CSV table of C-alpha atoms and ligand atoms in Angstrom, one decimal:
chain,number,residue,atom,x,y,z
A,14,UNK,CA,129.4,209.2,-23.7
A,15,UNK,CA,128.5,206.7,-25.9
A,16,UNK,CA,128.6,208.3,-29.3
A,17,UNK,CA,125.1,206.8,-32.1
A,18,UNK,CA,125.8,206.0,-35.4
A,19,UNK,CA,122.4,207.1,-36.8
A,20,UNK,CA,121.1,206.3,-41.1
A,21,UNK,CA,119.8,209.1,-42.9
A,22,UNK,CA,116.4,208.4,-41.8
A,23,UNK,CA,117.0,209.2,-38.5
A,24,UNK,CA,117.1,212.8,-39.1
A,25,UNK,CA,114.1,213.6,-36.6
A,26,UNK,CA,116.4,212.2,-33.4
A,27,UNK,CA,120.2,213.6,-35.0
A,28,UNK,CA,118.0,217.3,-35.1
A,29,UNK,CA,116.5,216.8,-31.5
A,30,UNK,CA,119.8,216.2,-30.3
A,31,UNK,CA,121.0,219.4,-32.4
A,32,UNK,CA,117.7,221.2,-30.5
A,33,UNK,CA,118.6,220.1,-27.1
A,34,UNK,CA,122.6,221.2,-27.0
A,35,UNK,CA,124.4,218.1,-28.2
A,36,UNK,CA,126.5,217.9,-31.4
A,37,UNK,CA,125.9,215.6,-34.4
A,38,UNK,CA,128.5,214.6,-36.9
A,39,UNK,CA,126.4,214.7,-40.6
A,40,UNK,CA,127.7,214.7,-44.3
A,41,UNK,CA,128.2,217.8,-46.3
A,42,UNK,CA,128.9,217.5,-50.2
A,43,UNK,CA,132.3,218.4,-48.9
A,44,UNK,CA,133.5,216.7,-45.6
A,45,UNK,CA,131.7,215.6,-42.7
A,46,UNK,CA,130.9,218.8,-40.3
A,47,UNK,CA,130.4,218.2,-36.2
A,48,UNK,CA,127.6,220.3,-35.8
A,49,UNK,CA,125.9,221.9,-33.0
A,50,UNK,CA,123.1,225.0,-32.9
A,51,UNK,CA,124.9,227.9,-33.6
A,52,UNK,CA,122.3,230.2,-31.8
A,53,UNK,CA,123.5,227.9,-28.6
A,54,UNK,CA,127.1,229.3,-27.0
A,55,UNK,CA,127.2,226.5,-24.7
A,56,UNK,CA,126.6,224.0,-27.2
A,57,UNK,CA,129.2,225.7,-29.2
A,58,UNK,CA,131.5,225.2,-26.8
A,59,UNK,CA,131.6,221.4,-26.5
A,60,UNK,CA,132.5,221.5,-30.2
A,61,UNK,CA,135.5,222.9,-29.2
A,62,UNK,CA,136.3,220.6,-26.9
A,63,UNK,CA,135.7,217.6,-28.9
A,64,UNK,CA,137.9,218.7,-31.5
A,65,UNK,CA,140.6,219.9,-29.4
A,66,UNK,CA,140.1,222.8,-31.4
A,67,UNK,CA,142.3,226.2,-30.6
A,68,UNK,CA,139.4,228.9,-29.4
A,69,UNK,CA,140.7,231.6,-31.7
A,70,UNK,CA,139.9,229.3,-34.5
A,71,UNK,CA,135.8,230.9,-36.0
A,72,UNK,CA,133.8,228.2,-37.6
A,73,UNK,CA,131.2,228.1,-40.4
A,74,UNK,CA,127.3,228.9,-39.8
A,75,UNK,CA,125.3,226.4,-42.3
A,76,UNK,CA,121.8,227.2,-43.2
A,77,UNK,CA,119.3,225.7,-45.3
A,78,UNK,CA,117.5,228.4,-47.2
A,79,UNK,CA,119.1,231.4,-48.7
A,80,UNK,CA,116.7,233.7,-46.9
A,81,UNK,CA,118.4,232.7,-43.2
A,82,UNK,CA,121.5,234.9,-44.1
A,83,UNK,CA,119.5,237.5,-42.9
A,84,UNK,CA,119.8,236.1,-39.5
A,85,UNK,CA,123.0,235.3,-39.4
A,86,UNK,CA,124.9,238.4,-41.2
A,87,UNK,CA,123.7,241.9,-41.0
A,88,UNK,CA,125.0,242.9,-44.4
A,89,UNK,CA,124.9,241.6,-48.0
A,90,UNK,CA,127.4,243.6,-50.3
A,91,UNK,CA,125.7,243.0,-53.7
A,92,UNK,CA,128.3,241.3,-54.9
A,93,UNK,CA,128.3,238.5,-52.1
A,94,UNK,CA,124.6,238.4,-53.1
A,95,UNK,CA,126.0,237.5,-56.7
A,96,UNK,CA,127.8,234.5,-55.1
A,97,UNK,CA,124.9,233.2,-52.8
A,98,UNK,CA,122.9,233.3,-56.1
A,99,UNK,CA,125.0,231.6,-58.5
A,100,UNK,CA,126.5,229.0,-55.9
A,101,UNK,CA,124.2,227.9,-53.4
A,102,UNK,CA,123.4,225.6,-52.3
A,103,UNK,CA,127.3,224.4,-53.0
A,104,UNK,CA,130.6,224.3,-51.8
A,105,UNK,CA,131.5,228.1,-51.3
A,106,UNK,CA,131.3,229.5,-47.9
A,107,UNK,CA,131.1,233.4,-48.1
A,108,UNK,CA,132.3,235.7,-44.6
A,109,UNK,CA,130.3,238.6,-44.0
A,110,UNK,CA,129.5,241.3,-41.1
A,111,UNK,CA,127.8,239.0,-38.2
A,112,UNK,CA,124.3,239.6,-37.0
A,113,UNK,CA,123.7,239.8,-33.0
A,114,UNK,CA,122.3,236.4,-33.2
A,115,UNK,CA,125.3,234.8,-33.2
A,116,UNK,CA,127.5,234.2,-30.0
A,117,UNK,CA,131.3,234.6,-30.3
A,118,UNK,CA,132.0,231.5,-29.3
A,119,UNK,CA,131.0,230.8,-33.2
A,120,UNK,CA,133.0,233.5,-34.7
A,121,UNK,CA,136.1,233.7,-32.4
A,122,UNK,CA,135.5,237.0,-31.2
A,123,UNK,CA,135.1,238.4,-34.4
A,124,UNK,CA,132.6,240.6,-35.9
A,125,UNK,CA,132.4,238.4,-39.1
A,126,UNK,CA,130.6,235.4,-40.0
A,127,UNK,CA,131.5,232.5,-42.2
A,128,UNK,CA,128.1,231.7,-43.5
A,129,UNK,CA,127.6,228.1,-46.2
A,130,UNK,CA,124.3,226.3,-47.8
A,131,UNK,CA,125.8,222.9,-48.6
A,132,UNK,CA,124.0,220.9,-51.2
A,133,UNK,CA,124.2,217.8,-49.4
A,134,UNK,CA,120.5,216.2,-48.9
A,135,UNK,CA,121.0,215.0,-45.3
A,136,UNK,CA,122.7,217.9,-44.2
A,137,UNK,CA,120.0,220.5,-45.3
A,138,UNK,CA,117.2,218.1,-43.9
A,139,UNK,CA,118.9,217.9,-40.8
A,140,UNK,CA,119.1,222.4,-40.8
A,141,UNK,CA,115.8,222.3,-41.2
A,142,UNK,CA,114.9,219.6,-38.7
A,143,UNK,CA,116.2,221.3,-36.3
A,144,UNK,CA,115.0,224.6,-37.3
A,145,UNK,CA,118.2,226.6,-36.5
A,146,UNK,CA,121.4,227.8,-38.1
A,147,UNK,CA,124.1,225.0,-37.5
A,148,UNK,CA,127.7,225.6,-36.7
A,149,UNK,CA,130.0,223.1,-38.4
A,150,UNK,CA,133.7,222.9,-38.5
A,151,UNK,CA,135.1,220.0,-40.0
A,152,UNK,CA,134.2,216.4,-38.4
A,153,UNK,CA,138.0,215.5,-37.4
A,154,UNK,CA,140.1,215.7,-34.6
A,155,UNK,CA,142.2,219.3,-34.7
A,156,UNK,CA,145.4,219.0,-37.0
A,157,UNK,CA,144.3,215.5,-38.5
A,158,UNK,CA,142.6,215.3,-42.0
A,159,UNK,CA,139.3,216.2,-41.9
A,160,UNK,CA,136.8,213.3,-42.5
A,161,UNK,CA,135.0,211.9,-45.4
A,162,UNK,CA,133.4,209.3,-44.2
A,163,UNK,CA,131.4,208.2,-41.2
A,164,UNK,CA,134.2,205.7,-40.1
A,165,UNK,CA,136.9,208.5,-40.0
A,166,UNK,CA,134.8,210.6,-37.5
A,167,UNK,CA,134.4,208.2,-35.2
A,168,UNK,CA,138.2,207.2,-35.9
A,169,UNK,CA,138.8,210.7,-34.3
A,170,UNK,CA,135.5,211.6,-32.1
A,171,UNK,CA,133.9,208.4,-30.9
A,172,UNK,CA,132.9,209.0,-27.3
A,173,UNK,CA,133.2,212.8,-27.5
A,174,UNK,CA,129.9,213.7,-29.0
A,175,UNK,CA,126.3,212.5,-29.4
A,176,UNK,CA,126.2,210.9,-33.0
A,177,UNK,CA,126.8,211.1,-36.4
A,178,UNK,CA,124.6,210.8,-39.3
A,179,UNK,CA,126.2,207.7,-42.1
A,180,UNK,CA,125.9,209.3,-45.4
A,181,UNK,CA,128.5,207.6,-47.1
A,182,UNK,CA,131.6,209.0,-48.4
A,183,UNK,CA,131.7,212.4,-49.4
A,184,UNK,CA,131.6,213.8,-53.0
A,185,UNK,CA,134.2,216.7,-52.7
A,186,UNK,CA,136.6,215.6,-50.6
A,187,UNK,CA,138.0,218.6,-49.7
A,188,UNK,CA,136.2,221.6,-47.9
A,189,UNK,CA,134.7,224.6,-48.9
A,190,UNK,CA,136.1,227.6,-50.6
A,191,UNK,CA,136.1,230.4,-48.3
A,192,UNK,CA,135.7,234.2,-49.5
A,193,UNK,CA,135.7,236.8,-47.3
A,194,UNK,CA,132.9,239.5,-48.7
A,195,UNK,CA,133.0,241.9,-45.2
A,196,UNK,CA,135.3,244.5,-47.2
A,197,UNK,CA,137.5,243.9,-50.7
A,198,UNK,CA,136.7,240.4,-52.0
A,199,UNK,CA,139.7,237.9,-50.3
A,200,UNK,CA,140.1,234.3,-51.0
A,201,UNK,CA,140.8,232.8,-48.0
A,202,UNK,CA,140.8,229.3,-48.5
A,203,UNK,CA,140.8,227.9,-52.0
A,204,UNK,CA,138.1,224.6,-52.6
A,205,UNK,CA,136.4,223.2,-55.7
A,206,UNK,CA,134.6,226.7,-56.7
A,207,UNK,CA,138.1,227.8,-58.2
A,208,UNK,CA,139.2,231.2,-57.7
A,209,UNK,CA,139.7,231.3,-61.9
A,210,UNK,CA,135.6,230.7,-61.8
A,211,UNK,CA,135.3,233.5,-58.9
A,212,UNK,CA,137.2,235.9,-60.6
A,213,UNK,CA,135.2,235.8,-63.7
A,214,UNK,CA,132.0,236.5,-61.5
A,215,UNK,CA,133.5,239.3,-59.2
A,216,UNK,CA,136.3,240.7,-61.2
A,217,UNK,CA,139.6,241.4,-59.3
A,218,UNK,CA,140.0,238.9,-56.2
A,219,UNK,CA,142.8,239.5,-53.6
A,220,UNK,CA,144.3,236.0,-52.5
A,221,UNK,CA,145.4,235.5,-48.9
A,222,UNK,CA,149.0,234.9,-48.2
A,223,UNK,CA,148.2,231.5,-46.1
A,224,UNK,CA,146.3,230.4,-49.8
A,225,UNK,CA,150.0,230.0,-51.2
A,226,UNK,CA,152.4,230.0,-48.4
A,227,UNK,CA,153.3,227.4,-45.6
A,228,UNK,CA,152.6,230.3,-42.9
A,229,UNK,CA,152.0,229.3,-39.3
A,230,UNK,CA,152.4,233.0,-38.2
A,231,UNK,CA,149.6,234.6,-36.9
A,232,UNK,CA,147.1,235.8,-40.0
A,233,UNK,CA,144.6,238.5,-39.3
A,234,UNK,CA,142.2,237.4,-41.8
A,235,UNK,CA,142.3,233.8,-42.4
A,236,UNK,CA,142.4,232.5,-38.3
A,237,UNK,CA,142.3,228.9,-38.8
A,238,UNK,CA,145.5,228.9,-41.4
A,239,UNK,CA,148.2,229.2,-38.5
A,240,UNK,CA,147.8,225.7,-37.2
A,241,UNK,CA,149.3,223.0,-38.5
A,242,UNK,CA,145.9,221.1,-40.2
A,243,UNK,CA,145.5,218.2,-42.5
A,244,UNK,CA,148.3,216.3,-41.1
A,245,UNK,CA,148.8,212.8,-40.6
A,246,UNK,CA,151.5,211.9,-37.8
A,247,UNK,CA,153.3,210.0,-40.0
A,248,UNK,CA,156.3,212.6,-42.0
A,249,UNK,CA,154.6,213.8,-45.3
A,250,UNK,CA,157.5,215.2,-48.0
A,251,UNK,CA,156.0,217.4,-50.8
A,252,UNK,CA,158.0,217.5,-53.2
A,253,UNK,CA,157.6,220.3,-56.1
A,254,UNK,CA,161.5,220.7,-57.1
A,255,UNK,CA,163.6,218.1,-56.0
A,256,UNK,CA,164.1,214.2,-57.6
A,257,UNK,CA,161.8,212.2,-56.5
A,258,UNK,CA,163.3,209.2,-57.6
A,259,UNK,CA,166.5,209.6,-55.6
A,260,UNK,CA,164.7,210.8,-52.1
A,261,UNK,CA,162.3,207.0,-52.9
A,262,UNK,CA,165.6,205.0,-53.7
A,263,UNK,CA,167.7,207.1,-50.2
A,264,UNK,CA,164.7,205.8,-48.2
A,265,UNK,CA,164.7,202.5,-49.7
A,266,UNK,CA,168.5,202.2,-48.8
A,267,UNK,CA,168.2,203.5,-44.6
A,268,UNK,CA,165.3,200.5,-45.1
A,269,UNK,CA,162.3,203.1,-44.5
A,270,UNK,CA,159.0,201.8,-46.4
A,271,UNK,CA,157.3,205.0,-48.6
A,272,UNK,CA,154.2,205.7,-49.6
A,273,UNK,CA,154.3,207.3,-53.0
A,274,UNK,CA,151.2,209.8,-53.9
A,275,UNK,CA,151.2,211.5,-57.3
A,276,UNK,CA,149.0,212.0,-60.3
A,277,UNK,CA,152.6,211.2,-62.5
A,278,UNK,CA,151.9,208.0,-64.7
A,279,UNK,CA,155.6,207.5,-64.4
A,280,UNK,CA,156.4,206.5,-61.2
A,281,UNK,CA,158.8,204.9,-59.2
A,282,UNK,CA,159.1,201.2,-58.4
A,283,UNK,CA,161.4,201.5,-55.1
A,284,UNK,CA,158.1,203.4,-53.5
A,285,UNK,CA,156.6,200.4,-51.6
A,286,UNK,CA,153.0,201.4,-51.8
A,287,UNK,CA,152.0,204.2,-54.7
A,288,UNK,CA,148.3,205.5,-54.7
A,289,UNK,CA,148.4,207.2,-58.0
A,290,UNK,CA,145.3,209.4,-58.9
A,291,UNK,CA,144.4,209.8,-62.9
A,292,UNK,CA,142.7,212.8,-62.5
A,293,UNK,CA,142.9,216.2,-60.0
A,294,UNK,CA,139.2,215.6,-59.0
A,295,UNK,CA,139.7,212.1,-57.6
A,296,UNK,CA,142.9,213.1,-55.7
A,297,UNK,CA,140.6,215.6,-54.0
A,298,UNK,CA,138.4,213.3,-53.3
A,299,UNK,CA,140.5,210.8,-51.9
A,300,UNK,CA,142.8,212.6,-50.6
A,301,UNK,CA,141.9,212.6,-46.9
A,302,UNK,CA,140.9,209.1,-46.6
A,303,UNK,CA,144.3,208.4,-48.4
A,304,UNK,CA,146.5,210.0,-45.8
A,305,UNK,CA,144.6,208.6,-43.0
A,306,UNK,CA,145.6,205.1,-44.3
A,307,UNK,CA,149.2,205.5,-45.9
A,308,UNK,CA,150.1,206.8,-41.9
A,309,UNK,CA,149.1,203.5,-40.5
A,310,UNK,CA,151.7,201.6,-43.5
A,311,UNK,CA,154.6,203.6,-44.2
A,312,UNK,CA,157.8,205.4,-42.4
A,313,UNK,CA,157.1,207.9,-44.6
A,314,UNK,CA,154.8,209.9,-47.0
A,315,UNK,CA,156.0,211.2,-50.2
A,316,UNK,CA,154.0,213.9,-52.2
A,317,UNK,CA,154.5,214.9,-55.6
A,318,UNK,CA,153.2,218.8,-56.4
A,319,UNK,CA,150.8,219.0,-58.9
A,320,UNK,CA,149.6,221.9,-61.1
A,321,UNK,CA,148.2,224.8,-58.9
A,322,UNK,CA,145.2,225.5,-61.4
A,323,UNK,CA,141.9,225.3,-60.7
A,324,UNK,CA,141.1,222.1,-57.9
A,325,UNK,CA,144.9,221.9,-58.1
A,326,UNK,CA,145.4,225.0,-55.9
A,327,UNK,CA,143.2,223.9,-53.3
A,328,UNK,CA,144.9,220.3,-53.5
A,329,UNK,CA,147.9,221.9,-52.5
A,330,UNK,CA,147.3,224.2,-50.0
A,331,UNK,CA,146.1,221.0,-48.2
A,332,UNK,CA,149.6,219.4,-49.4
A,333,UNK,CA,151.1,222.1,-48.1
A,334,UNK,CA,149.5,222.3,-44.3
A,335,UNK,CA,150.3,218.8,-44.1
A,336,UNK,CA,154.1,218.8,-45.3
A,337,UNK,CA,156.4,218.7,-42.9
A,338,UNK,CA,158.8,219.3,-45.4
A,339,UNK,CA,158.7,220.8,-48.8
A,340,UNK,CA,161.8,220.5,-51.5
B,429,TXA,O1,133.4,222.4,-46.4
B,429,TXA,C1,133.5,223.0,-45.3
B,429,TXA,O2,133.6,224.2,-45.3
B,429,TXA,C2,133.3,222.1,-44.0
B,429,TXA,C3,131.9,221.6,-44.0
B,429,TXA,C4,131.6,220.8,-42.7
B,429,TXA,O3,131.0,222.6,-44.2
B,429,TXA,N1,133.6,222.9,-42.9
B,429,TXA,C5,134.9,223.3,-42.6
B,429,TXA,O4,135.0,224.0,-41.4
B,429,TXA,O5,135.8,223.1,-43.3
B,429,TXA,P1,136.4,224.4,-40.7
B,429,TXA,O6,136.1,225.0,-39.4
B,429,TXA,O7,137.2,223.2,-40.6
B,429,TXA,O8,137.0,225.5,-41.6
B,429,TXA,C6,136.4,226.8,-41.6
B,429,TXA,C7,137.4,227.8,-42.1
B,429,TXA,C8,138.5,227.9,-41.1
B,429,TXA,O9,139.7,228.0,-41.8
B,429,TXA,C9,138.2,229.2,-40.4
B,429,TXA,O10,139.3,229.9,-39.9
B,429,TXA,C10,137.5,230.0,-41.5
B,429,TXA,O11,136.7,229.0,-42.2
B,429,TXA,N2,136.6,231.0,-40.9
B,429,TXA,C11,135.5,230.8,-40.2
B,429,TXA,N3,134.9,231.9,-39.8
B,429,TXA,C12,135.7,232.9,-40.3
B,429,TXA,C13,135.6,234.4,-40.2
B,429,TXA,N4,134.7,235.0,-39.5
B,429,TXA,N5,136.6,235.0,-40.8
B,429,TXA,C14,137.6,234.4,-41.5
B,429,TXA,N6,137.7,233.1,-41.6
B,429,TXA,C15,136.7,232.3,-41.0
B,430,MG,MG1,138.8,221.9,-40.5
């Protein structure tokens, strides 16, 4: 399959596409998505495929007006009806109790729904376009860094689906928060809508284990956080406790070339490529793009923690899917 690169103005053919079964890759304020109807199993199914992506793992519904939840999830705790209100359309995505509209193939089996407005222009014009809910995991190949720019999905997807939509890099950088809202509020994945600013909205929020911890083990709640993600093939070393001067210079010495990434001013001159980031926003932002180019250098990717507040704890729960090591 030859796969279009289409410009924003070319929404009317990327949404016919969408109508007729295929799957277009198109911007979100976050990452790219590789969407596909999500009222369409069979079309759901190629996305799948595409992404070499593990069948237990649900994906996102995206809609384009805040009235469409009510086709896609059955209930609205009031308090999820806080969230939709304050942040869409915007980078939270809130799970709920699934209508009969939507096929399992979207939701795993499950009977909840993971349910976003993104506040991306060419993303809502392209939900409407097509008139249907679109189901959207990230735009990548399974287990690599999701995409932020047009070039990276076709890095991973060209020839596997029908087009994708060049919107320039993404804003975010790194996906959506996701909060589960079936039962007890549950932060499931943390993103730029920081759990500090969820908890002041809704109170007491449990945090999922996977949030935190390096698990691979199989998670009831949070599907997708068992599988290695966000990794590029190159070894990635976070590093939170140990020196990161000595584990640079030991490299140096067995003649290994590293790539240093850290927000530290301070930083070590035996690295022999450093991508340092002033500011927590613009490592997010970067972040992605950054990994999918220090792999192609370096024998070796070195990580330095950062604080877990706010954006931080969402930088590193992406740090830490990707580490193959953590000291
Ligand atoms: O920013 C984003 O959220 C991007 C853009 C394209 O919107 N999408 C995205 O999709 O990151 P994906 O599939 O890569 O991540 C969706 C996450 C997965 O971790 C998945 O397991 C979780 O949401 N998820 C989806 N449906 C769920 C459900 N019913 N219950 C619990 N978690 C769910
Ligand atoms: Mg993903």
């Amino acid at each position: 399959m030859q796969t279009k690169i289409l410009a924003p103005s070319e929404i009317a053919e990327a949404a016919s596409i969408i109508k007729n079964g295929g799957l277009v890759a198109f911007p979100t304020e976050t990452v790219y998505g590789l969407g596909a109807n999500a009222l369409d199993a069979k079309a759901v199914r190629k996305i799948y495929k595409a992404k070499g992506r593990p069948g237990d793992n649900p994906m996102i519904v995206h809609i384009a007006n805040k009235a469409d939840i009510f086709k896609v999830a059955s209930e609205i705790p009031p308090r999820a009806k806080l969230l939709i209100a304050k942040y869409w359309p915007g980078p939270l995505t809130v799970v709920l109790k699934k209508s009969a509209l939507i096929p399992k193939e979207v939701t795993a089996g499950r009977d909840t729904v993971a349910v976003r407005m993104p506040s991306n222009k060419i993303a809502l014009e392209l939900i409407t376009a097509a008139g249907v809910p679109i189901a959207a995991p990230s735009a990548n190949k399974s287990g690599s860094p999701s995409a932020t720019t047009a070039q990276h999905v076709l890095d991973d997807l060209d020839g596997k689906i029908d087009a994708v939509i060049d919107g320039g890099e993404t804003d975010i950088g790194l996906e959506s928060t996701v909060i589960s809202m079936s039962d007890k509020p549950m932060l499931l994945r943390p993103g730029k809508i920081s759990l500090e600013e969820l908890k002041k909205l809704l109170g007491k929020i449990e945090v999922h284990p996977s949030v935190t911890k390096k698990t691979r083990k199989s998670v009831a709640l949070a599907p997708g956080m068992k599988y290695r993600h966000y990794s590029p093939k190159t070894d990635l070393i976070l590093v939170q406790k140990a020196n990161v001067h000595a584990l640079i210079e030991s490299y140096a010495k067995k003649k290994k070339t590293v790539a240093l990434i850290t927000t530290k001013e301070k930083h070590c001159d035996a690295a022999h490529l450093i991508v340092y980031f002033k500011t927590i926003d613009s490592m997010a932002k970067h972040l992605f793009a950054t990994l999918r180019d220090v792999d192609k250098k370096c024998d070796v990717i070195i990580v330095e923690a950062t604080s877990e507040r706010e954006l931080g704890l969402a930088v590193m729960n992406r740090l830490r899917k990707a580490a193959s090591r953590i000291i």
